[in-house]
mmCIF file of C-alpha atoms and ligand atoms in Angstrom:
data_model
loop_
_atom_site.group_PDB
_atom_site.id
_atom_site.type_symbol
_atom_site.label_atom_id
_atom_site.label_comp_id
_atom_site.label_asym_id
_atom_site.label_seq_id
_atom_site.Cartn_x
_atom_site.Cartn_y
_atom_site.Cartn_z
ATOM 1 C CA UNK A 24 -137.715 -85.325 1.843
ATOM 2 C CA UNK A 25 -139.321 -82.423 3.710
ATOM 3 C CA UNK A 26 -136.804 -80.193 6.012
ATOM 4 C CA UNK A 27 -136.222 -80.831 9.464
ATOM 5 C CA UNK A 28 -138.117 -78.528 12.075
ATOM 6 C CA UNK A 29 -135.510 -76.052 12.974
ATOM 7 C CA UNK A 30 -136.813 -76.244 16.746
ATOM 8 C CA UNK A 31 -134.825 -79.562 16.513
ATOM 9 C CA UNK A 32 -131.717 -78.175 16.925
ATOM 10 C CA UNK A 33 -132.163 -75.339 19.519
ATOM 11 C CA UNK A 34 -130.284 -75.953 22.672
ATOM 12 C CA UNK A 35 -132.587 -76.083 25.717
ATOM 13 C CA UNK A 36 -129.810 -73.473 27.638
ATOM 14 C CA UNK A 37 -130.163 -71.106 24.782
ATOM 15 C CA UNK A 38 -133.834 -71.473 24.859
ATOM 16 C CA UNK A 39 -134.243 -70.898 28.442
ATOM 17 C CA UNK A 40 -131.882 -68.242 28.640
ATOM 18 C CA UNK A 41 -133.713 -66.488 25.807
ATOM 19 C CA UNK A 42 -137.173 -66.854 27.395
ATOM 20 C CA UNK A 43 -136.032 -66.436 30.843
ATOM 21 C CA UNK A 44 -135.801 -63.182 33.119
ATOM 22 C CA UNK A 45 -132.503 -62.070 31.868
ATOM 23 C CA UNK A 46 -133.963 -62.398 28.275
ATOM 24 C CA UNK A 47 -137.780 -61.978 27.022
ATOM 25 C CA UNK A 48 -138.974 -62.966 30.495
ATOM 26 C CA UNK A 49 -142.023 -64.789 29.280
ATOM 27 C CA UNK A 50 -141.503 -68.267 30.996
ATOM 28 C CA UNK A 51 -143.067 -66.909 34.149
ATOM 29 C CA UNK A 52 -146.424 -65.503 32.312
ATOM 30 C CA UNK A 53 -146.435 -68.766 30.227
ATOM 31 C CA UNK A 54 -146.420 -71.019 33.397
ATOM 32 C CA UNK A 55 -148.986 -68.575 35.064
ATOM 33 C CA UNK A 56 -151.317 -68.819 32.009
ATOM 34 C CA UNK A 57 -150.945 -72.493 32.110
ATOM 35 C CA UNK A 58 -151.703 -72.609 35.775
ATOM 36 C CA UNK A 59 -154.828 -70.693 35.041
ATOM 37 C CA UNK A 60 -156.156 -72.821 32.330
ATOM 38 C CA UNK A 61 -155.557 -75.958 34.520
ATOM 39 C CA UNK A 62 -156.802 -74.838 37.818
ATOM 40 C CA UNK A 63 -160.214 -73.846 35.751
ATOM 41 C CA UNK A 64 -160.265 -77.330 33.732
ATOM 42 C CA UNK A 65 -159.028 -79.539 36.774
ATOM 43 C CA UNK A 66 -158.567 -82.269 33.959
ATOM 44 C CA UNK A 67 -158.377 -85.889 34.357
ATOM 45 C CA UNK A 68 -156.276 -86.159 31.182
ATOM 46 C CA UNK A 69 -154.107 -83.181 30.127
ATOM 47 C CA UNK A 70 -152.365 -82.906 26.575
ATOM 48 C CA UNK A 71 -149.770 -79.960 26.196
ATOM 49 C CA UNK A 72 -148.719 -79.553 22.375
ATOM 50 C CA UNK A 73 -145.111 -77.890 22.357
ATOM 51 C CA UNK A 74 -144.359 -78.816 25.807
ATOM 52 C CA UNK A 75 -140.643 -77.662 25.635
ATOM 53 C CA UNK A 76 -138.844 -78.550 28.925
ATOM 54 C CA UNK A 77 -141.977 -78.572 30.810
ATOM 55 C CA UNK A 78 -142.846 -74.975 31.982
ATOM 56 C CA UNK A 79 -145.968 -75.001 33.820
ATOM 57 C CA UNK A 80 -146.091 -78.591 34.847
ATOM 58 C CA UNK A 81 -144.978 -77.707 38.275
ATOM 59 C CA UNK A 82 -148.753 -76.691 38.763
ATOM 60 C CA UNK A 83 -150.030 -80.393 37.801
ATOM 61 C CA UNK A 84 -151.848 -82.009 40.789
ATOM 62 C CA UNK A 85 -151.465 -85.936 40.493
ATOM 63 C CA UNK A 86 -154.376 -86.147 42.962
ATOM 64 C CA UNK A 87 -156.558 -84.414 40.270
ATOM 65 C CA UNK A 88 -154.739 -85.521 36.942
ATOM 66 C CA UNK A 89 -154.038 -89.025 36.083
ATOM 67 C CA UNK A 90 -152.396 -88.624 32.607
ATOM 68 C CA UNK A 91 -150.176 -85.766 31.422
ATOM 69 C CA UNK A 92 -149.045 -86.233 27.793
ATOM 70 C CA UNK A 93 -146.527 -83.518 26.076
ATOM 71 C CA UNK A 94 -145.623 -83.571 22.625
ATOM 72 C CA UNK A 95 -142.570 -81.597 21.196
ATOM 73 C CA UNK A 96 -140.211 -81.961 18.353
ATOM 74 C CA UNK A 97 -137.023 -81.484 20.528
ATOM 75 C CA UNK A 98 -135.950 -84.359 22.274
ATOM 76 C CA UNK A 99 -133.417 -82.547 24.573
ATOM 77 C CA UNK A 100 -136.248 -80.708 26.195
ATOM 78 C CA UNK A 101 -138.268 -83.794 26.494
ATOM 79 C CA UNK A 102 -135.340 -85.392 28.664
ATOM 80 C CA UNK A 103 -135.168 -82.181 30.726
ATOM 81 C CA UNK A 104 -138.917 -82.328 31.147
ATOM 82 C CA UNK A 105 -138.746 -85.932 32.342
ATOM 83 C CA UNK A 106 -135.851 -85.100 34.934
ATOM 84 C CA UNK A 107 -137.819 -82.193 36.140
ATOM 85 C CA UNK A 108 -140.845 -83.847 36.578
ATOM 86 C CA UNK A 109 -140.007 -87.305 37.616
ATOM 87 C CA UNK A 110 -142.377 -87.041 40.635
ATOM 88 C CA UNK A 111 -145.099 -87.273 38.045
ATOM 89 C CA UNK A 112 -143.994 -91.010 37.345
ATOM 90 C CA UNK A 113 -145.840 -93.077 34.783
ATOM 91 C CA UNK A 114 -148.735 -90.518 34.513
ATOM 92 C CA UNK A 115 -146.421 -88.214 32.503
ATOM 93 C CA UNK A 116 -145.832 -89.289 28.980
ATOM 94 C CA UNK A 117 -143.785 -87.574 26.718
ATOM 95 C CA UNK A 118 -143.366 -87.844 22.857
ATOM 96 C CA UNK A 119 -140.943 -86.576 20.293
ATOM 97 C CA UNK A 120 -143.068 -85.811 17.475
ATOM 98 C CA UNK A 121 -144.299 -83.005 14.922
ATOM 99 C CA UNK A 122 -147.748 -81.995 16.634
ATOM 100 C CA UNK A 123 -149.531 -82.510 13.155
ATOM 101 C CA UNK A 124 -147.999 -86.363 12.763
ATOM 102 C CA UNK A 125 -148.926 -87.039 16.540
ATOM 103 C CA UNK A 126 -151.739 -89.587 16.933
ATOM 104 C CA UNK A 127 -154.095 -90.132 19.795
ATOM 105 C CA UNK A 128 -157.664 -91.621 20.349
ATOM 106 C CA UNK A 129 -160.554 -89.400 19.473
ATOM 107 C CA UNK A 130 -161.890 -87.838 22.577
ATOM 108 C CA UNK A 131 -158.470 -88.785 25.008
ATOM 109 C CA UNK A 132 -158.130 -85.391 26.585
ATOM 110 C CA UNK A 133 -160.066 -82.954 28.886
ATOM 111 C CA UNK A 134 -157.540 -79.930 28.585
ATOM 112 C CA UNK A 135 -155.281 -79.257 25.634
ATOM 113 C CA UNK A 136 -152.821 -76.627 26.180
ATOM 114 C CA UNK A 137 -151.020 -75.127 23.075
ATOM 115 C CA UNK A 138 -148.722 -71.867 24.148
ATOM 116 C CA UNK A 139 -146.828 -70.186 21.534
ATOM 117 C CA UNK A 140 -146.810 -73.086 19.090
ATOM 118 C CA UNK A 141 -149.333 -72.210 16.460
ATOM 119 C CA UNK A 142 -146.645 -69.922 15.106
ATOM 120 C CA UNK A 143 -144.585 -72.476 13.891
ATOM 121 C CA UNK A 144 -147.088 -74.876 11.753
ATOM 122 C CA UNK A 145 -150.269 -74.412 9.948
ATOM 123 C CA UNK A 146 -153.039 -73.371 12.248
ATOM 124 C CA UNK A 147 -155.555 -75.302 10.417
ATOM 125 C CA UNK A 148 -153.867 -78.881 10.845
ATOM 126 C CA UNK A 149 -153.321 -78.343 14.651
ATOM 127 C CA UNK A 150 -157.077 -76.946 15.055
ATOM 128 C CA UNK A 151 -158.054 -80.110 13.378
ATOM 129 C CA UNK A 152 -156.114 -82.772 15.295
ATOM 130 C CA UNK A 153 -157.215 -80.795 18.556
ATOM 131 C CA UNK A 154 -160.753 -81.176 17.320
ATOM 132 C CA UNK A 155 -160.136 -84.677 17.015
ATOM 133 C CA UNK A 156 -158.288 -85.373 20.541
ATOM 134 C CA UNK A 157 -160.713 -83.189 22.785
ATOM 135 C CA UNK A 158 -163.356 -85.103 24.664
ATOM 136 C CA UNK A 159 -166.893 -83.709 25.109
ATOM 137 C CA UNK A 160 -166.996 -80.971 27.549
ATOM 138 C CA UNK A 161 -163.244 -80.404 27.162
ATOM 139 C CA UNK A 162 -161.302 -77.101 26.795
ATOM 140 C CA UNK A 163 -158.441 -76.051 24.757
ATOM 141 C CA UNK A 164 -156.055 -73.103 25.953
ATOM 142 C CA UNK A 165 -154.162 -71.331 23.560
ATOM 143 C CA UNK A 166 -151.481 -68.620 23.714
ATOM 144 C CA UNK A 167 -150.495 -66.441 20.960
ATOM 145 C CA UNK A 168 -147.948 -63.889 20.913
ATOM 146 C CA UNK A 169 -149.410 -60.485 19.330
ATOM 147 C CA UNK A 170 -147.553 -57.844 17.100
ATOM 148 C CA UNK A 171 -145.315 -55.221 18.668
ATOM 149 C CA UNK A 172 -142.495 -54.868 21.243
ATOM 150 C CA UNK A 173 -138.837 -55.780 21.002
ATOM 151 C CA UNK A 174 -136.388 -57.442 23.348
ATOM 152 C CA UNK A 175 -133.051 -58.796 23.379
ATOM 153 C CA UNK A 176 -131.451 -60.678 20.322
ATOM 154 C CA UNK A 177 -131.803 -64.383 20.427
ATOM 155 C CA UNK A 178 -128.512 -65.996 21.873
ATOM 156 C CA UNK A 179 -128.155 -68.602 19.127
ATOM 157 C CA UNK A 180 -128.360 -68.697 15.369
ATOM 158 C CA UNK A 181 -131.028 -71.245 15.148
ATOM 159 C CA UNK A 182 -133.586 -69.184 17.459
ATOM 160 C CA UNK A 183 -132.881 -66.014 15.072
ATOM 161 C CA UNK A 184 -133.756 -68.245 12.123
ATOM 162 C CA UNK A 185 -137.133 -69.212 13.938
ATOM 163 C CA UNK A 186 -137.752 -65.720 15.131
ATOM 164 C CA UNK A 187 -137.596 -64.688 11.599
ATOM 165 C CA UNK A 188 -139.613 -67.407 10.230
ATOM 166 C CA UNK A 189 -142.276 -67.437 12.906
ATOM 167 C CA UNK A 190 -145.526 -66.158 11.440
ATOM 168 C CA UNK A 191 -147.775 -64.425 13.887
ATOM 169 C CA UNK A 192 -151.554 -65.555 13.995
ATOM 170 C CA UNK A 193 -154.061 -63.242 14.382
ATOM 171 C CA UNK A 194 -156.649 -64.398 17.349
ATOM 172 C CA UNK A 195 -159.681 -63.711 15.011
ATOM 173 C CA UNK A 196 -158.367 -66.183 12.629
ATOM 174 C CA UNK A 197 -157.754 -68.987 15.362
ATOM 175 C CA UNK A 198 -161.540 -67.949 16.876
ATOM 176 C CA UNK A 199 -162.611 -68.969 13.020
ATOM 177 C CA UNK A 200 -161.004 -72.186 13.009
ATOM 178 C CA UNK A 201 -162.035 -73.564 16.044
ATOM 179 C CA UNK A 202 -165.654 -72.163 15.460
ATOM 180 C CA UNK A 203 -165.649 -74.445 12.280
ATOM 181 C CA UNK A 204 -164.742 -77.244 14.260
ATOM 182 C CA UNK A 205 -167.490 -76.667 16.723
ATOM 183 C CA UNK A 206 -165.328 -75.367 19.741
ATOM 184 C CA UNK A 207 -166.328 -71.826 20.369
ATOM 185 C CA UNK A 208 -164.297 -69.259 22.288
ATOM 186 C CA UNK A 209 -165.323 -69.055 26.139
ATOM 187 C CA UNK A 210 -163.002 -66.483 27.227
ATOM 188 C CA UNK A 211 -159.961 -64.437 26.296
ATOM 189 C CA UNK A 212 -157.491 -61.825 27.469
ATOM 190 C CA UNK A 213 -154.442 -59.832 26.486
ATOM 191 C CA UNK A 214 -151.365 -59.805 28.726
ATOM 192 C CA UNK A 215 -148.985 -56.930 28.724
ATOM 193 C CA UNK A 216 -145.351 -58.448 29.024
ATOM 194 C CA UNK A 217 -141.468 -56.867 29.355
ATOM 195 C CA UNK A 218 -140.333 -55.090 26.421
ATOM 196 C CA UNK A 219 -143.726 -53.809 25.024
ATOM 197 C CA UNK A 220 -144.600 -57.428 24.141
ATOM 198 C CA UNK A 221 -148.135 -59.107 24.518
ATOM 199 C CA UNK A 222 -149.773 -62.304 24.529
ATOM 200 C CA UNK A 223 -153.327 -63.264 23.679
ATOM 201 C CA UNK A 224 -154.751 -66.126 25.574
ATOM 202 C CA UNK A 225 -157.979 -67.811 24.599
ATOM 203 C CA UNK A 226 -159.782 -70.728 26.104
ATOM 204 C CA UNK A 227 -162.222 -72.785 23.522
ATOM 205 C CA UNK A 228 -164.871 -75.138 24.809
ATOM 206 C CA UNK A 229 -166.664 -78.272 23.529
ATOM 207 C CA UNK A 230 -170.071 -78.768 24.712
ATOM 208 C CA UNK A 231 -170.690 -81.918 26.911
ATOM 209 C CA UNK A 232 -172.974 -83.447 24.565
ATOM 210 C CA UNK A 233 -170.721 -83.397 21.766
ATOM 211 C CA UNK A 234 -168.296 -86.550 21.297
HETATM 212 C C1 LIG B 1 -141.781 -70.884 22.162
HETATM 213 S S1 LIG B 1 -141.623 -72.676 22.709
HETATM 214 C C2 LIG B 1 -143.174 -72.569 23.735
HETATM 215 C C3 LIG B 1 -142.779 -73.526 25.101
HETATM 216 C C4 LIG B 1 -144.209 -73.877 25.973
HETATM 217 N N1 LIG B 1 -145.263 -73.962 25.347
HETATM 218 C C5 LIG B 1 -144.225 -72.948 27.180
HETATM 219 O O1 LIG B 1 -145.374 -72.451 27.472
HETATM 220 O O2 LIG B 1 -143.472 -72.272 27.671
HETATM 221 C C6 LIG B 1 -142.391 -73.479 21.403
HETATM 222 C C7 LIG B 1 -142.552 -75.182 21.597
HETATM 223 O O3 LIG B 1 -142.911 -75.594 20.626
HETATM 224 C C8 LIG B 1 -142.338 -76.805 20.117
HETATM 225 N N2 LIG B 1 -142.466 -76.978 18.628
HETATM 226 C C9 LIG B 1 -142.389 -76.035 17.498
HETATM 227 N N3 LIG B 1 -142.929 -76.522 16.351
HETATM 228 C C10 LIG B 1 -143.702 -77.766 16.864
HETATM 229 C C11 LIG B 1 -144.214 -78.674 15.830
HETATM 230 N N4 LIG B 1 -144.458 -78.635 14.616
HETATM 231 N N5 LIG B 1 -144.817 -79.836 16.590
HETATM 232 C C12 LIG B 1 -144.346 -80.013 18.045
HETATM 233 N N6 LIG B 1 -143.340 -78.778 18.750
HETATM 234 C C13 LIG B 1 -143.310 -77.884 18.351
HETATM 235 C C14 LIG B 1 -140.777 -76.150 20.064
HETATM 236 O O4 LIG B 1 -139.746 -77.441 20.130
HETATM 237 C C15 LIG B 1 -140.905 -75.409 21.376
HETATM 238 O O5 LIG B 1 -140.364 -76.482 22.723
#
């Protein structure tokens, strides 16, 4: 039997305290990066991998997006996301699953957003899935944590274990993987954060002619 994903036992209150303004202060920059990707893509169908409690979904415009799908291993986070974004109604579909095990019809999404999730799984496996799920002309926006910086200690043992086990993914490695699946990098930026930390944000795009 495989070991359960440690994220399944991280309480939402601990996670949000750690990522909020009194902790690492990364929730606001992550929401802003989602907004940027969302506004650029104006997707009809959106998939958020590792959606957590729904950070950023406040930017979804129901007049633009018909389908919003979130996938996460933590059921408590999904319950909170459902409550917070009840106004999205049946447009919002939430699935409690390992990203690598989740299934969707090929070419189902125009925008796939994966922020701070590649660090917790095998990057190649997720890129392969994204390549399957992404529609022709679609975009995938990714946020990676870069090395360096410090910050307050995580408030729970589970989070501290996760932080130790996390594997940073070099942006170059991710670019090579997406390139292998015919989804080249379109734009990238580095975002400085509090506590000397930083994110890399990249957008990969598939040609409209590709399936
Ligand atoms: C650091 S949080 C990022 C939250 C969110 N993407 C944001 O922008 O605020 C990582 C999230 O990925 C989820 N996660 C971790 N490993 C996962 C996996 N293998 N499959 C699906 N979700 C996963 C965690 O439960 C958590 O909600």
